[in-house]
Coordinates of C-alpha atoms in Angstrom, one line a residue:
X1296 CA 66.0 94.2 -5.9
X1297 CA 64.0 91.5 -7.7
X1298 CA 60.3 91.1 -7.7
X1299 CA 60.6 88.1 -5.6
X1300 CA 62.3 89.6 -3.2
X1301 CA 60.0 93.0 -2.4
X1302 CA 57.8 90.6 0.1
X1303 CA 60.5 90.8 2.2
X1304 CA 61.1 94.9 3.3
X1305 CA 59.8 95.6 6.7
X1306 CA 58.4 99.0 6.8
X1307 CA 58.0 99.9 10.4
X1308 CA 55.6 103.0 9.9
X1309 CA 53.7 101.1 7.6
X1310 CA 53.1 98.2 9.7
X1311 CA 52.0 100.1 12.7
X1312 CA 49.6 102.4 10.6
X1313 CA 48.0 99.2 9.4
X1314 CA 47.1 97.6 13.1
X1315 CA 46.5 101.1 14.6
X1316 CA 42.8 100.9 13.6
X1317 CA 42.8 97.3 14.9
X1318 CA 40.3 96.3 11.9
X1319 CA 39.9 93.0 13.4
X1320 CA 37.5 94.3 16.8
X1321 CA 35.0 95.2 14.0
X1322 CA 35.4 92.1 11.7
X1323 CA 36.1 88.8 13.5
X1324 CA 37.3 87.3 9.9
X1325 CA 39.4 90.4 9.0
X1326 CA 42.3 88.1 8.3
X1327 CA 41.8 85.9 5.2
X1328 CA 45.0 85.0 3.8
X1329 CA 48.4 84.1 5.0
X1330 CA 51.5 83.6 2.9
X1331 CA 54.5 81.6 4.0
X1332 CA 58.3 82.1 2.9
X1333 CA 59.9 79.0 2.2
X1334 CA 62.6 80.0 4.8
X1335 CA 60.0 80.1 7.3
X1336 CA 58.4 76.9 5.8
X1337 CA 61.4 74.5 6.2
X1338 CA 62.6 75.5 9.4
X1339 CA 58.8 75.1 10.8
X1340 CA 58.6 71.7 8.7
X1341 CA 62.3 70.2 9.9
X1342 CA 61.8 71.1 13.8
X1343 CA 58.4 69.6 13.8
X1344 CA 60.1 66.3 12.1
X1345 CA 62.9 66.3 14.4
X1346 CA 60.4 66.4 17.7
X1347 CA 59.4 62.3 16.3
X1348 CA 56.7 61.8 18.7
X1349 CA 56.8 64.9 20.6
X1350 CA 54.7 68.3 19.9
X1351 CA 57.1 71.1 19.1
X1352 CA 57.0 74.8 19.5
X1353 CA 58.3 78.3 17.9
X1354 CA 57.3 81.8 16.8
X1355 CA 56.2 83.5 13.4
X1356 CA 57.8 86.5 12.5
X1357 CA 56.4 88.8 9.9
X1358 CA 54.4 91.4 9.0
X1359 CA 50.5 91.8 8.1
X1360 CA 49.6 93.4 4.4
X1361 CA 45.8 94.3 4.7
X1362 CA 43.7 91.0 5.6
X1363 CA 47.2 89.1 4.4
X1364 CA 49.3 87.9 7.5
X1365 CA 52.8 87.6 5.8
X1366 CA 55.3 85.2 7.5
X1367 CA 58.6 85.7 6.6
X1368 CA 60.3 83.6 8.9
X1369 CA 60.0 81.3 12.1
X1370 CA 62.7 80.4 15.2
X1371 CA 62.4 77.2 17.3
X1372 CA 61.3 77.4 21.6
X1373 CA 62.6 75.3 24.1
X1374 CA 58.9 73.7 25.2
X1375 CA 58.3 70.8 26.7
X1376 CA 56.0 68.6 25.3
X1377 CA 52.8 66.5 25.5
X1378 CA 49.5 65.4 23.2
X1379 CA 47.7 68.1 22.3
X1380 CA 49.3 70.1 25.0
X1381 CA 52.1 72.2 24.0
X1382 CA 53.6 74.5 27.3
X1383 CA 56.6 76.8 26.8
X1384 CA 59.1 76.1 29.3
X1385 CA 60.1 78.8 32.2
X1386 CA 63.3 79.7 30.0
X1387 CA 61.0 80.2 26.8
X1388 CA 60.5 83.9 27.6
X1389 CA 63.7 84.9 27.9
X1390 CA 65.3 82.7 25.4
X1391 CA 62.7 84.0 22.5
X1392 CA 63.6 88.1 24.3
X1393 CA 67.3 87.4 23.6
X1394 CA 67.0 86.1 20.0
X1395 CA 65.2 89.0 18.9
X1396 CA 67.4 91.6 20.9
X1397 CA 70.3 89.8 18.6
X1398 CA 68.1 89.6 15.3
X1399 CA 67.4 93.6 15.6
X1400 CA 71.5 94.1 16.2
X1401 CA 71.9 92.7 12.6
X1402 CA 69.3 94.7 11.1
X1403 CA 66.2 92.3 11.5
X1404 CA 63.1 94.4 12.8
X1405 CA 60.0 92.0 11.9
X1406 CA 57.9 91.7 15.1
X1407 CA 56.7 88.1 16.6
X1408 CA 53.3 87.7 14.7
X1409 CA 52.5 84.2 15.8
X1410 CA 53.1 80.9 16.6
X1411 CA 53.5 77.3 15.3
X1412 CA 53.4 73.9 17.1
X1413 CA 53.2 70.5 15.4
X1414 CA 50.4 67.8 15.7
X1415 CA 52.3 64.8 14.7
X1416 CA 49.9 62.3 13.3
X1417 CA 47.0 63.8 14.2
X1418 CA 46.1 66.6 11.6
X1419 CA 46.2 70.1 11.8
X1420 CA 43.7 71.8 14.2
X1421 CA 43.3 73.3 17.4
X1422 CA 43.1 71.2 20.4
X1423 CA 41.3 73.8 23.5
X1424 CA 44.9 74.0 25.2
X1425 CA 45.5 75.5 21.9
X1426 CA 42.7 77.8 21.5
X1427 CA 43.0 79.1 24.7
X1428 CA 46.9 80.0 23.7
X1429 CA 45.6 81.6 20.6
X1430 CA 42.5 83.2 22.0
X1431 CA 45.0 84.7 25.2
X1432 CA 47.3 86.2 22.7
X1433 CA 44.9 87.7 20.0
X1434 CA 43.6 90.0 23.2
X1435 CA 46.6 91.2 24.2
X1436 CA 48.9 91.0 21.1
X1437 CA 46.8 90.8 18.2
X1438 CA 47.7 90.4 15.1
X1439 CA 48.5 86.7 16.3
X1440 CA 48.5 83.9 14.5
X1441 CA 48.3 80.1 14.6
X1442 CA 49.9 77.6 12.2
X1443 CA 50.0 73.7 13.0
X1444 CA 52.3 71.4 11.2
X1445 CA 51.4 67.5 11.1
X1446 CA 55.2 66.2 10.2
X1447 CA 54.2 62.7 9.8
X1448 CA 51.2 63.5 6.8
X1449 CA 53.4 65.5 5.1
X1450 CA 55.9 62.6 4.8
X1451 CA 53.1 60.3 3.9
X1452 CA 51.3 62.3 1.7
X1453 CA 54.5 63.9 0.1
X1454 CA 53.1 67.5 0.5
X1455 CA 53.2 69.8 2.8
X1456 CA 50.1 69.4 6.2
X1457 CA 49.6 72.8 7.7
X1458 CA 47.1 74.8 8.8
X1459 CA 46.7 79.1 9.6
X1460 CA 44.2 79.6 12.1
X1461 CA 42.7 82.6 14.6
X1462 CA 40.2 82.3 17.4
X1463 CA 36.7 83.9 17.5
X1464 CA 35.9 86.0 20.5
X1465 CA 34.5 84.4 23.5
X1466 CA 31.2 86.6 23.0
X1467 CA 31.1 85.5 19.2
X1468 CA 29.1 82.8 17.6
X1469 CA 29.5 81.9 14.3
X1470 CA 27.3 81.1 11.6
X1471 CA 26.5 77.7 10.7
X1472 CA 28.7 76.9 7.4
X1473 CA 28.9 74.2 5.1
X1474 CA 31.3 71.3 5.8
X1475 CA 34.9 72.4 5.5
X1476 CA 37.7 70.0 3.9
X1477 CA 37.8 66.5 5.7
X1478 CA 40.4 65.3 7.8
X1479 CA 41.2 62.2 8.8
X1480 CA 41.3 62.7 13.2
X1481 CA 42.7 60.1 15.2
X1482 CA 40.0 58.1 17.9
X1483 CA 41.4 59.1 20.7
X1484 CA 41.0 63.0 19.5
X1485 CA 37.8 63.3 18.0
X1486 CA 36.1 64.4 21.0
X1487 CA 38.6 67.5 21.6
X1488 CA 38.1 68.1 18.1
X1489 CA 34.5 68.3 17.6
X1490 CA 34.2 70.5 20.7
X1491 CA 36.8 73.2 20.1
X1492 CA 36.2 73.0 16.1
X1493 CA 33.5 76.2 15.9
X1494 CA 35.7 78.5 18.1
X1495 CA 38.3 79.1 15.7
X1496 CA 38.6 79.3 11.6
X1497 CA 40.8 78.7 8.8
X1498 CA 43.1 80.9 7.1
X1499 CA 44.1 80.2 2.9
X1500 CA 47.7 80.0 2.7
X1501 CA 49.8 80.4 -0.3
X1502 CA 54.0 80.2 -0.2
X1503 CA 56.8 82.6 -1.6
X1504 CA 60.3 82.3 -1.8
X1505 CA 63.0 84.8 -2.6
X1506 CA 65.8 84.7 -5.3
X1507 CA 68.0 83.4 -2.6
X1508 CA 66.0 80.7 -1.3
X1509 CA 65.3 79.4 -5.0
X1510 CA 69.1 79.5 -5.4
X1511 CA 69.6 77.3 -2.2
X1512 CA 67.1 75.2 -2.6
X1513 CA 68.5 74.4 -6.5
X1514 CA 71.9 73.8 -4.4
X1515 CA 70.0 71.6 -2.4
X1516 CA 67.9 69.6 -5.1
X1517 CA 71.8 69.0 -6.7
X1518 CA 73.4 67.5 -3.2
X1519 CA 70.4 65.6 -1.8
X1520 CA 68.3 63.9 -5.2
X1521 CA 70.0 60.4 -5.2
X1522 CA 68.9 60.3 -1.4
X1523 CA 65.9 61.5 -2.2
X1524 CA 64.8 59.0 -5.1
X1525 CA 66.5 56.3 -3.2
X1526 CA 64.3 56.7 0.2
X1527 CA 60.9 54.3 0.1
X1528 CA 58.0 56.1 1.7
X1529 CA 56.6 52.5 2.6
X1530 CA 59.8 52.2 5.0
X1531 CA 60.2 55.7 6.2
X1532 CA 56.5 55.7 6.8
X1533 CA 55.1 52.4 8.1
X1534 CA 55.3 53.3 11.5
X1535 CA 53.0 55.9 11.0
X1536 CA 50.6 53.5 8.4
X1537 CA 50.1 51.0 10.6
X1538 CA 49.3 53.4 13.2
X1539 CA 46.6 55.0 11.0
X1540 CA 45.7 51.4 10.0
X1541 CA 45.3 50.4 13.8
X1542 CA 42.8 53.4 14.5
X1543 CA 40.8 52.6 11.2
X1544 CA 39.9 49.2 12.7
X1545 CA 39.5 50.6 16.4
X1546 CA 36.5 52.7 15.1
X1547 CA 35.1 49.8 12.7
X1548 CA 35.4 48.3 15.7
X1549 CA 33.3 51.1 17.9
X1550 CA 30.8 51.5 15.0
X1551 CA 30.0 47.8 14.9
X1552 CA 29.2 48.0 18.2
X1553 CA 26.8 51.0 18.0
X1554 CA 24.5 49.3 15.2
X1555 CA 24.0 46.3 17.9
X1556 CA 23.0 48.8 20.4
X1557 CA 20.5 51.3 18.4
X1558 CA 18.1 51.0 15.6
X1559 CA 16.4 55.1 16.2
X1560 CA 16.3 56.9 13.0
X1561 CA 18.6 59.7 13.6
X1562 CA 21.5 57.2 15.1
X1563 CA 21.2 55.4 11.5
X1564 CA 21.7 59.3 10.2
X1565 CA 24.3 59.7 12.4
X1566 CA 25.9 56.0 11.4
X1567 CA 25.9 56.6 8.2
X1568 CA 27.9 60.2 8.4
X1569 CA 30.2 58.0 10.4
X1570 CA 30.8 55.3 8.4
X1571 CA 31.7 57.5 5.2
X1572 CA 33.6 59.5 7.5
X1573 CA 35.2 56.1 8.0
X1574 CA 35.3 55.0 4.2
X1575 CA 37.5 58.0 3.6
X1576 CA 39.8 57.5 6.5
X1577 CA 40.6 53.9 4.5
X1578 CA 40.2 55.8 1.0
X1579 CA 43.3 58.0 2.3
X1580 CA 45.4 55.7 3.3
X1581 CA 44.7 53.4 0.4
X1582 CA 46.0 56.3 -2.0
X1583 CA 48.9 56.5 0.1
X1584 CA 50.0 53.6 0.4
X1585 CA 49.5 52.8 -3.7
X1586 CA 51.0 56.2 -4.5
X1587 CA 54.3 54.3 -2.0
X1588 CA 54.0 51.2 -4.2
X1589 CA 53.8 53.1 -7.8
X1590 CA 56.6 55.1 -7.0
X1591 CA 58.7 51.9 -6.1
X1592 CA 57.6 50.8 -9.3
X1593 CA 58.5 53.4 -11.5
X1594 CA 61.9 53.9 -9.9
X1595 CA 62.2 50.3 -10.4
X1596 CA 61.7 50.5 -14.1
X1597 CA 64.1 53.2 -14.9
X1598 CA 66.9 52.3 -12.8
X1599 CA 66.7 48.2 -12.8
X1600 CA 65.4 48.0 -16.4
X1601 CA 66.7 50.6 -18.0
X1602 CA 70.4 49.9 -16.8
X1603 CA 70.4 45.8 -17.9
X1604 CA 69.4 47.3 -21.8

């Protein structure tokens, strides 16, 4: 077995041994790290693109390696969807019971460790409908974790937007910390945002794949790399530009309104964290958009160009 591919045994005994002592009841931020097969990766990545509009749902399976949750691979849910609110439909349960009754018949043991859902357009965080999920099944099934996929900026941006995240207790308040990595949130969320955001933190993820997986995805690269330098991010995308576009100017819009209306010292404080909030909103999609019109550009030169010397 290769190096690449030891990630991947499931030890039973050893996984049991490691929650016994449920190290997390004594240290809310126990889990640190979380690392991601690419199997687990894609499938979580291509549902969440295939639900368009609509929030999807699955489960993480895996195992946990000291304050490292390991997820090795991911299955879709039959949810309906909408918003921020994701709800597993009645036939959820028993759908997820029979998949893993048939996963354990060929051999496949890892236990449900989590649970993914995408946010499309709107970043990756945790709405309260989504902390309470979280929050319900860290009590009673912990180690649990949370992952949120934004399909829509990672086709924009061309990497991939997730997030890892756990819930603090309900008796737990956390320290005051430094401001953690901006992201752009959508009007219309901001104020489900701000209020959940101190109940919950961030987990750093890193990626593996196995020998297999690099071997598919090689097979891939060699099928699909005409359609993939042949696809124009400014046409797969503009849907979701103009819609990012459209919200920039709705909260010019509101901020302009607010200077008219106040002149106190702490609302210019306040303005002013807005409007660089604001000026990195446009910064975003600026780079977007250029990185769109280089890369037209560039294929342009070598396949245009190149072909008529």
């Amino acid at each position: 077995m290769s190096e690449a591919d030891i990630i991947f045994q499931y030890d039973k005994a050893k996984h049991d041994q490691q929650v016994a002592g449920a190290p997390w009841k004594k240290d809310v931020h126990f889990y640190k790290h979380t690392q991601i097969s690419a199997l687990a990766l894609v499938k979580m990545v291509m549902h969440a693109r295939q639900g368009g509009n609509l929030e999807v749902m699955g489960c993480l399976q895996g195992k946990v390696d000291g304050d490292t949750i390991i997820v090795m691979d991911s299955f879709a849910l039959p949810v309906e969807a909408v918003e921020t609110r994701v709800n597993a439909a009645e036939n959820a349960g028993p759908w997820m019971v029979q998949y893993l009754e048939l996963q354990k018949q060929v051999g496949r043991e890892e236990n449900v460790i989590g649970w993914y859902h995408s946010h499309p357009g709107f970043g990756c965080w945790l709405s309260g409908i989504d902390v309470q999920t979280q929050s319900i099944h860290q009590r009673f099934s912990d180690p649990w974790l949370a992952i949120v996929v934004d399909p829509k900026q990672t086709m924009s941006s061309g990497k991939v937007a997730l997030g890892a995240f756990r819930t603090y207790p309900d008796d737990y308040k956390p320290p005051d910390e430094g401001p953690s990595e901006y992201q752009p949130i959508p009007l219309d969320k901001i104020e489900d945002f701000g209020v959940h955001s101190k109940k919950y933190y961030t987990l750093d993820v890193t990626y593996f794949k196995s020998s297999l997986d690099s071997y598919l995805l090689n097979l891939l690269w060699d099928k699909y790399w005409i359609n993939t330098l042949s696809s124009s991010p400014l046409i797969t995308n503009r849907d979701y530009a103009f819609g990012q576009m459209n919200d920039l100017a709705e909260k010019l819009d509101k901020e302009h309104q607010l200077v008219h209306v106040s002149k106190v010292g702490s609302e210019k404080k306040k303005e002013e964290s807005t409007l660089s909030k604001i000026a990195k909103d446009s910064t975003k999609i600026s780079i977007e958009q250029l990185q769109g019109i280089m890369s037209e550009m560039i294929k342009d030169q070598l396949f245009n160009f190149a072909g008529n010397k």
